[in-house]
Amino acid sequence: MASRNDIQPAVTSSAPVRWEISPALVSYPDALVRMDQEVEAIRHGERPELVWLLEHPPLYTSGTSADPRDLVMPDRFPVYPAGRGGQYTYHGPGQRVAYVMLDLRKRGNDVRAFVAALEDWIIRTLKDFGVHGERREDRVGVWVSRPGREDKIAALGIRVRHGISFHGISINVDPELEHFSGIVPCGVNEHGVTSLHDLGRASGMAAIDKALEACFHDVFAGEKSVT
């Protein structure tokens, strides 16, 4: 079986992709409702595909594989079932979340290739800030090697409905890293978490967004329009 490093992402399209940035914190329930609406509209050809960048208030989400034992502090922040793949994840201010609603029916309809492309998108974006992100075959996400350890800097979890993707990725720009201690992030307790700020690569969210947009074009193609 081919590893994720060997997969050639066939996820390009010439169709326009909307590119939206929410300036205020977005509640998780509101985000779920919005994604459901967008998936249906994209499915029926009523709206173009969408990449939605945002930040959430502090919260934990549980994926379809979440182990209740990994919720170490259940009363610390609100906990929401996400419906995406994966386990427990923290979201909060200082973390760039990108919800990616793409029509995989027009992009090869290969979920494994799509996940590999998301990882590639993250890795290319981090490279713009001098950070070498790496895949790991035994765990999802993007990792940074450090002396004697390795830490997770970005997470991803997706769901596909009627051929349309939703949920997506998160990159730790400058969140409160201690907030991750309320869970076992993604079920992995042998490693830590880090951020661009923690690595000495401090950057504003606007610069992250610019890099995400440029690298998205490199990986996924298609025009992007800010709304």
JSON list of C-alpha atoms in Angstrom, two decimals:
[
{"chain": "A", "resi": 1, "resn": "MET", "atom": "CA", "xyz": [0.00, 0.00, 0.00]},
{"chain": "A", "resi": 2, "resn": "ALA", "atom": "CA", "xyz": [1.33, 3.43, -0.93]},
{"chain": "A", "resi": 3, "resn": "SER", "atom": "CA", "xyz": [2.20, 5.84, 1.88]},
{"chain": "A", "resi": 4, "resn": "ARG", "atom": "CA", "xyz": [0.77, 9.33, 2.01]},
{"chain": "A", "resi": 5, "resn": "ASN", "atom": "CA", "xyz": [4.13, 10.64, 0.83]},
{"chain": "A", "resi": 6, "resn": "ASP", "atom": "CA", "xyz": [3.70, 8.65, -2.40]},
{"chain": "A", "resi": 7, "resn": "ILE", "atom": "CA", "xyz": [0.19, 9.86, -3.20]},
{"chain": "A", "resi": 8, "resn": "GLN", "atom": "CA", "xyz": [-0.04, 12.34, -6.06]},
{"chain": "A", "resi": 9, "resn": "PRO", "atom": "CA", "xyz": [-2.91, 14.69, -5.15]},
{"chain": "A", "resi": 10, "resn": "ALA", "atom": "CA", "xyz": [-5.30, 14.88, -8.11]},
{"chain": "A", "resi": 11, "resn": "VAL", "atom": "CA", "xyz": [-7.37, 17.70, -6.70]},
{"chain": "A", "resi": 12, "resn": "THR", "atom": "CA", "xyz": [-6.94, 20.57, -9.14]},
{"chain": "A", "resi": 13, "resn": "SER", "atom": "CA", "xyz": [-9.75, 22.43, -10.85]},
{"chain": "A", "resi": 14, "resn": "SER", "atom": "CA", "xyz": [-10.04, 25.44, -13.13]},
{"chain": "A", "resi": 15, "resn": "ALA", "atom": "CA", "xyz": [-13.26, 26.62, -11.49]},
{"chain": "A", "resi": 16, "resn": "PRO", "atom": "CA", "xyz": [-13.25, 29.70, -9.21]},
{"chain": "A", "resi": 17, "resn": "VAL", "atom": "CA", "xyz": [-12.97, 29.13, -5.46]},
{"chain": "A", "resi": 18, "resn": "ARG", "atom": "CA", "xyz": [-14.37, 31.66, -3.00]},
{"chain": "A", "resi": 19, "resn": "TRP", "atom": "CA", "xyz": [-11.93, 32.84, -0.35]},
{"chain": "A", "resi": 20, "resn": "GLU", "atom": "CA", "xyz": [-13.53, 34.26, 2.80]},
{"chain": "A", "resi": 21, "resn": "ILE", "atom": "CA", "xyz": [-11.95, 35.56, 6.03]},
{"chain": "A", "resi": 22, "resn": "SER", "atom": "CA", "xyz": [-14.06, 36.15, 9.14]},
{"chain": "A", "resi": 23, "resn": "PRO", "atom": "CA", "xyz": [-12.58, 38.98, 11.26]},
{"chain": "A", "resi": 24, "resn": "ALA", "atom": "CA", "xyz": [-14.46, 38.08, 14.46]},
{"chain": "A", "resi": 25, "resn": "LEU", "atom": "CA", "xyz": [-14.43, 34.86, 16.46]},
{"chain": "A", "resi": 26, "resn": "VAL", "atom": "CA", "xyz": [-16.97, 32.38, 15.09]},
{"chain": "A", "resi": 27, "resn": "SER", "atom": "CA", "xyz": [-18.88, 30.06, 17.42]},
{"chain": "A", "resi": 28, "resn": "TYR", "atom": "CA", "xyz": [-18.51, 26.39, 16.61]},
{"chain": "A", "resi": 29, "resn": "PRO", "atom": "CA", "xyz": [-22.25, 25.69, 16.28]},
{"chain": "A", "resi": 30, "resn": "ASP", "atom": "CA", "xyz": [-22.56, 28.60, 13.85]},
{"chain": "A", "resi": 31, "resn": "ALA", "atom": "CA", "xyz": [-19.65, 27.23, 11.82]},
{"chain": "A", "resi": 32, "resn": "LEU", "atom": "CA", "xyz": [-21.30, 23.81, 11.59]},
{"chain": "A", "resi": 33, "resn": "VAL", "atom": "CA", "xyz": [-24.56, 25.33, 10.35]},
{"chain": "A", "resi": 34, "resn": "ARG", "atom": "CA", "xyz": [-22.71, 27.44, 7.78]},
{"chain": "A", "resi": 35, "resn": "MET", "atom": "CA", "xyz": [-20.71, 24.47, 6.48]},
{"chain": "A", "resi": 36, "resn": "ASP", "atom": "CA", "xyz": [-23.85, 22.36, 6.11]},
{"chain": "A", "resi": 37, "resn": "GLN", "atom": "CA", "xyz": [-25.46, 25.13, 4.07]},
{"chain": "A", "resi": 38, "resn": "GLU", "atom": "CA", "xyz": [-22.42, 25.57, 1.87]},
{"chain": "A", "resi": 39, "resn": "VAL", "atom": "CA", "xyz": [-22.06, 21.83, 1.23]},
{"chain": "A", "resi": 40, "resn": "GLU", "atom": "CA", "xyz": [-25.65, 21.63, -0.01]},
{"chain": "A", "resi": 41, "resn": "ALA", "atom": "CA", "xyz": [-25.28, 24.73, -2.19]},
{"chain": "A", "resi": 42, "resn": "ILE", "atom": "CA", "xyz": [-22.02, 23.49, -3.73]},
{"chain": "A", "resi": 43, "resn": "ARG", "atom": "CA", "xyz": [-23.50, 20.05, -4.25]},
{"chain": "A", "resi": 44, "resn": "HIS", "atom": "CA", "xyz": [-26.35, 21.50, -6.31]},
{"chain": "A", "resi": 45, "resn": "GLY", "atom": "CA", "xyz": [-24.16, 23.93, -8.22]},
{"chain": "A", "resi": 46, "resn": "GLU", "atom": "CA", "xyz": [-25.72, 26.97, -6.56]},
{"chain": "A", "resi": 47, "resn": "ARG", "atom": "CA", "xyz": [-22.44, 28.39, -5.18]},
{"chain": "A", "resi": 48, "resn": "PRO", "atom": "CA", "xyz": [-18.74, 28.01, -6.03]},
{"chain": "A", "resi": 49, "resn": "GLU", "atom": "CA", "xyz": [-16.39, 26.08, -3.76]},
{"chain": "A", "resi": 50, "resn": "LEU", "atom": "CA", "xyz": [-15.27, 27.85, -0.59]},
{"chain": "A", "resi": 51, "resn": "VAL", "atom": "CA", "xyz": [-12.22, 28.20, 1.64]},
{"chain": "A", "resi": 52, "resn": "TRP", "atom": "CA", "xyz": [-13.28, 29.88, 4.89]},
{"chain": "A", "resi": 53, "resn": "LEU", "atom": "CA", "xyz": [-10.62, 31.23, 7.26]},
{"chain": "A", "resi": 54, "resn": "LEU", "atom": "CA", "xyz": [-11.57, 31.98, 10.86]},
{"chain": "A", "resi": 55, "resn": "GLU", "atom": "CA", "xyz": [-10.78, 31.70, 14.55]},
{"chain": "A", "resi": 56, "resn": "HIS", "atom": "CA", "xyz": [-12.94, 30.11, 17.23]},
{"chain": "A", "resi": 57, "resn": "PRO", "atom": "CA", "xyz": [-13.31, 31.00, 20.92]},
{"chain": "A", "resi": 58, "resn": "PRO", "atom": "CA", "xyz": [-11.62, 28.41, 23.19]},
{"chain": "A", "resi": 59, "resn": "LEU", "atom": "CA", "xyz": [-13.28, 25.01, 22.78]},
{"chain": "A", "resi": 60, "resn": "TYR", "atom": "CA", "xyz": [-12.68, 21.32, 22.26]},
{"chain": "A", "resi": 61, "resn": "THR", "atom": "CA", "xyz": [-14.13, 19.23, 19.45]},
{"chain": "A", "resi": 62, "resn": "SER", "atom": "CA", "xyz": [-14.48, 15.46, 19.29]},
{"chain": "A", "resi": 63, "resn": "GLY", "atom": "CA", "xyz": [-14.12, 13.54, 16.05]},
{"chain": "A", "resi": 64, "resn": "THR", "atom": "CA", "xyz": [-15.71, 10.24, 15.17]},
{"chain": "A", "resi": 65, "resn": "SER", "atom": "CA", "xyz": [-12.77, 8.29, 16.67]},
{"chain": "A", "resi": 66, "resn": "ALA", "atom": "CA", "xyz": [-12.56, 10.25, 19.94]},
{"chain": "A", "resi": 67, "resn": "ASP", "atom": "CA", "xyz": [-11.84, 8.24, 23.10]},
{"chain": "A", "resi": 68, "resn": "PRO", "atom": "CA", "xyz": [-13.68, 9.78, 26.11]},
{"chain": "A", "resi": 69, "resn": "ARG", "atom": "CA", "xyz": [-10.60, 9.06, 28.24]},
{"chain": "A", "resi": 70, "resn": "ASP", "atom": "CA", "xyz": [-8.69, 11.62, 26.16]},
{"chain": "A", "resi": 71, "resn": "LEU", "atom": "CA", "xyz": [-10.91, 14.44, 27.42]},
{"chain": "A", "resi": 72, "resn": "VAL", "atom": "CA", "xyz": [-8.77, 15.19, 30.47]},
{"chain": "A", "resi": 73, "resn": "MET", "atom": "CA", "xyz": [-10.61, 18.33, 31.62]},
{"chain": "A", "resi": 74, "resn": "PRO", "atom": "CA", "xyz": [-14.23, 18.02, 30.45]},
{"chain": "A", "resi": 75, "resn": "ASP", "atom": "CA", "xyz": [-15.38, 21.16, 32.26]},
{"chain": "A", "resi": 76, "resn": "ARG", "atom": "CA", "xyz": [-12.64, 23.48, 31.08]},
{"chain": "A", "resi": 77, "resn": "PHE", "atom": "CA", "xyz": [-14.11, 24.60, 27.76]},
{"chain": "A", "resi": 78, "resn": "PRO", "atom": "CA", "xyz": [-17.23, 23.70, 25.77]},
{"chain": "A", "resi": 79, "resn": "VAL", "atom": "CA", "xyz": [-16.94, 20.35, 24.01]},
{"chain": "A", "resi": 80, "resn": "TYR", "atom": "CA", "xyz": [-18.63, 19.87, 20.65]},
{"chain": "A", "resi": 81, "resn": "PRO", "atom": "CA", "xyz": [-19.09, 16.71, 18.58]},
{"chain": "A", "resi": 82, "resn": "ALA", "atom": "CA", "xyz": [-17.67, 17.63, 15.20]},
{"chain": "A", "resi": 83, "resn": "GLY", "atom": "CA", "xyz": [-18.77, 14.82, 12.90]},
{"chain": "A", "resi": 84, "resn": "ARG", "atom": "CA", "xyz": [-15.38, 14.90, 11.18]},
{"chain": "A", "resi": 85, "resn": "GLY", "atom": "CA", "xyz": [-12.77, 12.18, 11.27]},
{"chain": "A", "resi": 86, "resn": "GLY", "atom": "CA", "xyz": [-10.18, 12.15, 14.03]},
{"chain": "A", "resi": 87, "resn": "GLN", "atom": "CA", "xyz": [-10.21, 12.52, 17.79]},
{"chain": "A", "resi": 88, "resn": "TYR", "atom": "CA", "xyz": [-10.11, 15.47, 20.23]},
{"chain": "A", "resi": 89, "resn": "THR", "atom": "CA", "xyz": [-8.85, 18.83, 19.02]},
{"chain": "A", "resi": 90, "resn": "TYR", "atom": "CA", "xyz": [-8.52, 22.26, 20.62]},
{"chain": "A", "resi": 91, "resn": "HIS", "atom": "CA", "xyz": [-9.51, 25.44, 18.78]},
{"chain": "A", "resi": 92, "resn": "GLY", "atom": "CA", "xyz": [-9.05, 28.96, 20.07]},
{"chain": "A", "resi": 93, "resn": "PRO", "atom": "CA", "xyz": [-7.80, 32.48, 19.38]},
{"chain": "A", "resi": 94, "resn": "GLY", "atom": "CA", "xyz": [-4.39, 32.60, 17.73]},
{"chain": "A", "resi": 95, "resn": "GLN", "atom": "CA", "xyz": [-5.07, 29.47, 15.72]},
{"chain": "A", "resi": 96, "resn": "ARG", "atom": "CA", "xyz": [-5.92, 29.81, 12.05]},
{"chain": "A", "resi": 97, "resn": "VAL", "atom": "CA", "xyz": [-8.71, 27.45, 11.08]},
{"chain": "A", "resi": 98, "resn": "ALA", "atom": "CA", "xyz": [-9.39, 26.86, 7.39]},
{"chain": "A", "resi": 99, "resn": "TYR", "atom": "CA", "xyz": [-12.62, 25.10, 6.50]},
{"chain": "A", "resi": 100, "resn": "VAL", "atom": "CA", "xyz": [-12.30, 23.73, 2.99]},
{"chain": "A", "resi": 101, "resn": "MET", "atom": "CA", "xyz": [-15.46, 23.03, 1.01]},
{"chain": "A", "resi": 102, "resn": "LEU", "atom": "CA", "xyz": [-14.36, 21.58, -2.32]},
{"chain": "A", "resi": 103, "resn": "ASP", "atom": "CA", "xyz": [-16.23, 19.48, -4.85]},
{"chain": "A", "resi": 104, "resn": "LEU", "atom": "CA", "xyz": [-14.17, 16.30, -4.91]},
{"chain": "A", "resi": 105, "resn": "ARG", "atom": "CA", "xyz": [-16.38, 14.95, -7.69]},
{"chain": "A", "resi": 106, "resn": "LYS", "atom": "CA", "xyz": [-14.57, 17.41, -9.98]},
{"chain": "A", "resi": 107, "resn": "ARG", "atom": "CA", "xyz": [-11.16, 16.81, -8.37]},
{"chain": "A", "resi": 108, "resn": "GLY", "atom": "CA", "xyz": [-10.51, 13.12, -8.83]},
{"chain": "A", "resi": 109, "resn": "ASN", "atom": "CA", "xyz": [-12.90, 11.94, -6.08]},
{"chain": "A", "resi": 110, "resn": "ASP", "atom": "CA", "xyz": [-9.93, 10.53, -4.11]},
{"chain": "A", "resi": 111, "resn": "VAL", "atom": "CA", "xyz": [-10.17, 11.25, -0.38]},
{"chain": "A", "resi": 112, "resn": "ARG", "atom": "CA", "xyz": [-6.67, 9.95, 0.41]},
{"chain": "A", "resi": 113, "resn": "ALA", "atom": "CA", "xyz": [-5.21, 12.23, -2.26]},
{"chain": "A", "resi": 114, "resn": "PHE", "atom": "CA", "xyz": [-7.24, 15.11, -0.83]},
{"chain": "A", "resi": 115, "resn": "VAL", "atom": "CA", "xyz": [-5.84, 14.54, 2.67]},
{"chain": "A", "resi": 116, "resn": "ALA", "atom": "CA", "xyz": [-2.32, 14.40, 1.22]},
{"chain": "A", "resi": 117, "resn": "ALA", "atom": "CA", "xyz": [-2.98, 17.67, -0.59]},
{"chain": "A", "resi": 118, "resn": "LEU", "atom": "CA", "xyz": [-4.15, 19.33, 2.63]},
{"chain": "A", "resi": 119, "resn": "GLU", "atom": "CA", "xyz": [-0.95, 18.24, 4.34]},
{"chain": "A", "resi": 120, "resn": "ASP", "atom": "CA", "xyz": [1.06, 19.56, 1.40]},
{"chain": "A", "resi": 121, "resn": "TRP", "atom": "CA", "xyz": [-0.78, 22.88, 1.65]},
{"chain": "A", "resi": 122, "resn": "ILE", "atom": "CA", "xyz": [0.14, 23.18, 5.33]},
{"chain": "A", "resi": 123, "resn": "ILE", "atom": "CA", "xyz": [3.77, 22.20, 4.75]},
{"chain": "A", "resi": 124, "resn": "ARG", "atom": "CA", "xyz": [4.19, 24.73, 1.94]},
{"chain": "A", "resi": 125, "resn": "THR", "atom": "CA", "xyz": [2.62, 27.47, 4.06]},
{"chain": "A", "resi": 126, "resn": "LEU", "atom": "CA", "xyz": [4.90, 26.76, 7.03]},
{"chain": "A", "resi": 127, "resn": "LYS", "atom": "CA", "xyz": [7.93, 26.81, 4.72]},
{"chain": "A", "resi": 128, "resn": "ASP", "atom": "CA", "xyz": [7.16, 30.45, 3.93]},
{"chain": "A", "resi": 129, "resn": "PHE", "atom": "CA", "xyz": [7.91, 31.17, 7.62]},
{"chain": "A", "resi": 130, "resn": "GLY", "atom": "CA", "xyz": [11.08, 29.10, 7.80]},
{"chain": "A", "resi": 131, "resn": "VAL", "atom": "CA", "xyz": [9.44, 26.11, 9.48]},
{"chain": "A", "resi": 132, "resn": "HIS", "atom": "CA", "xyz": [10.03, 22.59, 8.17]},
{"chain": "A", "resi": 133, "resn": "GLY", "atom": "CA", "xyz": [6.78, 20.70, 8.62]},
{"chain": "A", "resi": 134, "resn": "GLU", "atom": "CA", "xyz": [6.74, 16.94, 8.22]},
{"chain": "A", "resi": 135, "resn": "ARG", "atom": "CA", "xyz": [4.20, 14.14, 7.75]},
{"chain": "A", "resi": 136, "resn": "ARG", "atom": "CA", "xyz": [4.14, 11.06, 9.92]},
{"chain": "A", "resi": 137, "resn": "GLU", "atom": "CA", "xyz": [2.81, 7.77, 8.57]},
{"chain": "A", "resi": 138, "resn": "ASP", "atom": "CA", "xyz": [1.45, 6.65, 11.95]},
{"chain": "A", "resi": 139, "resn": "ARG", "atom": "CA", "xyz": [-0.41, 9.82, 12.85]},
{"chain": "A", "resi": 140, "resn": "VAL", "atom": "CA", "xyz": [-2.30, 12.59, 11.08]},
{"chain": "A", "resi": 141, "resn": "GLY", "atom": "CA", "xyz": [-1.25, 16.22, 11.05]},
{"chain": "A", "resi": 142, "resn": "VAL", "atom": "CA", "xyz": [1.94, 18.15, 10.43]},
{"chain": "A", "resi": 143, "resn": "TRP", "atom": "CA", "xyz": [4.88, 17.86, 12.82]},
{"chain": "A", "resi": 144, "resn": "VAL", "atom": "CA", "xyz": [8.06, 19.77, 13.64]},
{"chain": "A", "resi": 145, "resn": "SER", "atom": "CA", "xyz": [11.23, 18.00, 14.75]},
{"chain": "A", "resi": 146, "resn": "ARG", "atom": "CA", "xyz": [13.04, 19.62, 17.69]},
{"chain": "A", "resi": 147, "resn": "PRO", "atom": "CA", "xyz": [16.07, 18.51, 19.72]},
{"chain": "A", "resi": 148, "resn": "GLY", "atom": "CA", "xyz": [15.00, 15.33, 21.49]},
{"chain": "A", "resi": 149, "resn": "ARG", "atom": "CA", "xyz": [11.32, 15.71, 20.62]},
{"chain": "A", "resi": 150, "resn": "GLU", "atom": "CA", "xyz": [8.76, 16.46, 17.97]},
{"chain": "A", "resi": 151, "resn": "ASP", "atom": "CA", "xyz": [5.68, 18.61, 18.28]},
{"chain": "A", "resi": 152, "resn": "LYS", "atom": "CA", "xyz": [2.47, 19.00, 16.33]},
{"chain": "A", "resi": 153, "resn": "ILE", "atom": "CA", "xyz": [1.96, 22.40, 14.72]},
{"chain": "A", "resi": 154, "resn": "ALA", "atom": "CA", "xyz": [-1.08, 21.73, 12.55]},
{"chain": "A", "resi": 155, "resn": "ALA", "atom": "CA", "xyz": [-4.07, 19.42, 12.63]},
{"chain": "A", "resi": 156, "resn": "LEU", "atom": "CA", "xyz": [-6.52, 18.27, 10.00]},
{"chain": "A", "resi": 157, "resn": "GLY", "atom": "CA", "xyz": [-9.83, 16.48, 10.01]},
{"chain": "A", "resi": 158, "resn": "ILE", "atom": "CA", "xyz": [-12.33, 16.28, 7.19]},
{"chain": "A", "resi": 159, "resn": "ARG", "atom": "CA", "xyz": [-15.72, 14.93, 6.32]},
{"chain": "A", "resi": 160, "resn": "VAL", "atom": "CA", "xyz": [-17.13, 14.30, 2.86]},
{"chain": "A", "resi": 161, "resn": "ARG", "atom": "CA", "xyz": [-20.84, 14.41, 2.09]},
{"chain": "A", "resi": 162, "resn": "HIS", "atom": "CA", "xyz": [-22.23, 13.81, -1.39]},
{"chain": "A", "resi": 163, "resn": "GLY", "atom": "CA", "xyz": [-18.72, 14.30, -2.76]},
{"chain": "A", "resi": 164, "resn": "ILE", "atom": "CA", "xyz": [-18.23, 17.71, -1.08]},
{"chain": "A", "resi": 165, "resn": "SER", "atom": "CA", "xyz": [-15.54, 18.14, 1.58]},
{"chain": "A", "resi": 166, "resn": "PHE", "atom": "CA", "xyz": [-15.95, 20.18, 4.75]},
{"chain": "A", "resi": 167, "resn": "HIS", "atom": "CA", "xyz": [-14.12, 20.82, 8.01]},
{"chain": "A", "resi": 168, "resn": "GLY", "atom": "CA", "xyz": [-10.40, 21.13, 7.17]},
{"chain": "A", "resi": 169, "resn": "ILE", "atom": "CA", "xyz": [-7.18, 22.24, 8.84]},
{"chain": "A", "resi": 170, "resn": "SER", "atom": "CA", "xyz": [-5.85, 24.33, 11.72]},
{"chain": "A", "resi": 171, "resn": "ILE", "atom": "CA", "xyz": [-2.41, 25.90, 12.10]},
{"chain": "A", "resi": 172, "resn": "ASN", "atom": "CA", "xyz": [-1.10, 27.05, 15.48]},
{"chain": "A", "resi": 173, "resn": "VAL", "atom": "CA", "xyz": [0.03, 30.61, 14.92]},
{"chain": "A", "resi": 174, "resn": "ASP", "atom": "CA", "xyz": [0.04, 31.97, 18.49]},
{"chain": "A", "resi": 175, "resn": "PRO", "atom": "CA", "xyz": [-2.63, 30.18, 20.55]},
{"chain": "A", "resi": 176, "resn": "GLU", "atom": "CA", "xyz": [-2.39, 29.59, 24.29]},
{"chain": "A", "resi": 177, "resn": "LEU", "atom": "CA", "xyz": [-0.59, 26.24, 24.12]},
{"chain": "A", "resi": 178, "resn": "GLU", "atom": "CA", "xyz": [-1.45, 25.38, 27.72]},
{"chain": "A", "resi": 179, "resn": "HIS", "atom": "CA", "xyz": [-5.09, 25.04, 26.62]},
{"chain": "A", "resi": 180, "resn": "PHE", "atom": "CA", "xyz": [-4.14, 21.82, 24.81]},
{"chain": "A", "resi": 181, "resn": "SER", "atom": "CA", "xyz": [-3.50, 20.20, 28.21]},
{"chain": "A", "resi": 182, "resn": "GLY", "atom": "CA", "xyz": [-7.23, 19.66, 28.71]},
{"chain": "A", "resi": 183, "resn": "ILE", "atom": "CA", "xyz": [-7.20, 16.91, 26.09]},
{"chain": "A", "resi": 184, "resn": "VAL", "atom": "CA", "xyz": [-4.90, 14.31, 24.59]},
{"chain": "A", "resi": 185, "resn": "PRO", "atom": "CA", "xyz": [-4.63, 16.06, 21.22]},
{"chain": "A", "resi": 186, "resn": "CYS", "atom": "CA", "xyz": [-5.67, 13.69, 18.44]},
{"chain": "A", "resi": 187, "resn": "GLY", "atom": "CA", "xyz": [-5.11, 10.78, 20.84]},
{"chain": "A", "resi": 188, "resn": "VAL", "atom": "CA", "xyz": [-1.33, 11.22, 20.80]},
{"chain": "A", "resi": 189, "resn": "ASN", "atom": "CA", "xyz": [0.19, 11.69, 24.27]},
{"chain": "A", "resi": 190, "resn": "GLU", "atom": "CA", "xyz": [3.82, 10.87, 23.42]},
{"chain": "A", "resi": 191, "resn": "HIS", "atom": "CA", "xyz": [4.42, 14.24, 21.74]},
{"chain": "A", "resi": 192, "resn": "GLY", "atom": "CA", "xyz": [3.70, 17.89, 22.38]},
{"chain": "A", "resi": 193, "resn": "VAL", "atom": "CA", "xyz": [2.26, 20.83, 20.47]},
{"chain": "A", "resi": 194, "resn": "THR", "atom": "CA", "xyz": [3.94, 23.96, 19.20]},
{"chain": "A", "resi": 195, "resn": "SER", "atom": "CA", "xyz": [3.16, 27.11, 17.26]},
{"chain": "A", "resi": 196, "resn": "LEU", "atom": "CA", "xyz": [4.89, 29.55, 14.96]},
{"chain": "A", "resi": 197, "resn": "HIS", "atom": "CA", "xyz": [5.30, 31.91, 17.91]},
{"chain": "A", "resi": 198, "resn": "ASP", "atom": "CA", "xyz": [6.69, 29.11, 20.10]},
{"chain": "A", "resi": 199, "resn": "LEU", "atom": "CA", "xyz": [9.25, 28.40, 17.38]},
{"chain": "A", "resi": 200, "resn": "GLY", "atom": "CA", "xyz": [10.31, 32.05, 17.25]},
{"chain": "A", "resi": 201, "resn": "ARG", "atom": "CA", "xyz": [8.51, 32.67, 13.95]},
{"chain": "A", "resi": 202, "resn": "ALA", "atom": "CA", "xyz": [6.08, 35.29, 15.19]},
{"chain": "A", "resi": 203, "resn": "SER", "atom": "CA", "xyz": [3.72, 36.47, 12.50]},
{"chain": "A", "resi": 204, "resn": "GLY", "atom": "CA", "xyz": [0.41, 38.26, 12.22]},
{"chain": "A", "resi": 205, "resn": "MET", "atom": "CA", "xyz": [-2.65, 36.40, 11.00]},
{"chain": "A", "resi": 206, "resn": "ALA", "atom": "CA", "xyz": [-2.79, 38.50, 7.84]},
{"chain": "A", "resi": 207, "resn": "ALA", "atom": "CA", "xyz": [0.62, 37.17, 6.75]},
{"chain": "A", "resi": 208, "resn": "ILE", "atom": "CA", "xyz": [-0.52, 33.61, 7.43]},
{"chain": "A", "resi": 209, "resn": "ASP", "atom": "CA", "xyz": [-3.63, 34.17, 5.36]},
{"chain": "A", "resi": 210, "resn": "LYS", "atom": "CA", "xyz": [-1.61, 35.55, 2.47]},
{"chain": "A", "resi": 211, "resn": "ALA", "atom": "CA", "xyz": [0.68, 32.51, 2.52]},
{"chain": "A", "resi": 212, "resn": "LEU", "atom": "CA", "xyz": [-2.27, 30.13, 2.78]},
{"chain": "A", "resi": 213, "resn": "GLU", "atom": "CA", "xyz": [-3.89, 31.70, -0.26]},
{"chain": "A", "resi": 214, "resn": "ALA", "atom": "CA", "xyz": [-0.72, 31.56, -2.38]},
{"chain": "A", "resi": 215, "resn": "CYS", "atom": "CA", "xyz": [0.05, 27.98, -1.39]},
{"chain": "A", "resi": 216, "resn": "PHE", "atom": "CA", "xyz": [-3.55, 26.91, -1.91]},
{"chain": "A", "resi": 217, "resn": "HIS", "atom": "CA", "xyz": [-3.24, 28.05, -5.51]},
{"chain": "A", "resi": 218, "resn": "ASP", "atom": "CA", "xyz": [-0.03, 26.01, -5.88]},
{"chain": "A", "resi": 219, "resn": "VAL", "atom": "CA", "xyz": [-1.63, 22.83, -4.54]},
{"chain": "A", "resi": 220, "resn": "PHE", "atom": "CA", "xyz": [-5.26, 23.00, -5.60]},
{"chain": "A", "resi": 221, "resn": "ALA", "atom": "CA", "xyz": [-5.27, 25.47, -8.53]},
{"chain": "A", "resi": 222, "resn": "GLY", "atom": "CA", "xyz": [-8.41, 27.34, -9.45]},
{"chain": "A", "resi": 223, "resn": "GLU", "atom": "CA", "xyz": [-8.99, 31.08, -9.17]},
{"chain": "A", "resi": 224, "resn": "LYS", "atom": "CA", "xyz": [-9.73, 32.54, -5.77]},
{"chain": "A", "resi": 225, "resn": "SER", "atom": "CA", "xyz": [-11.92, 35.53, -5.05]},
{"chain": "A", "resi": 226, "resn": "VAL", "atom": "CA", "xyz": [-12.09, 37.28, -1.69]},
{"chain": "A", "resi": 227, "resn": "THR", "atom": "CA", "xyz": [-15.64, 37.84, -0.45]}
]
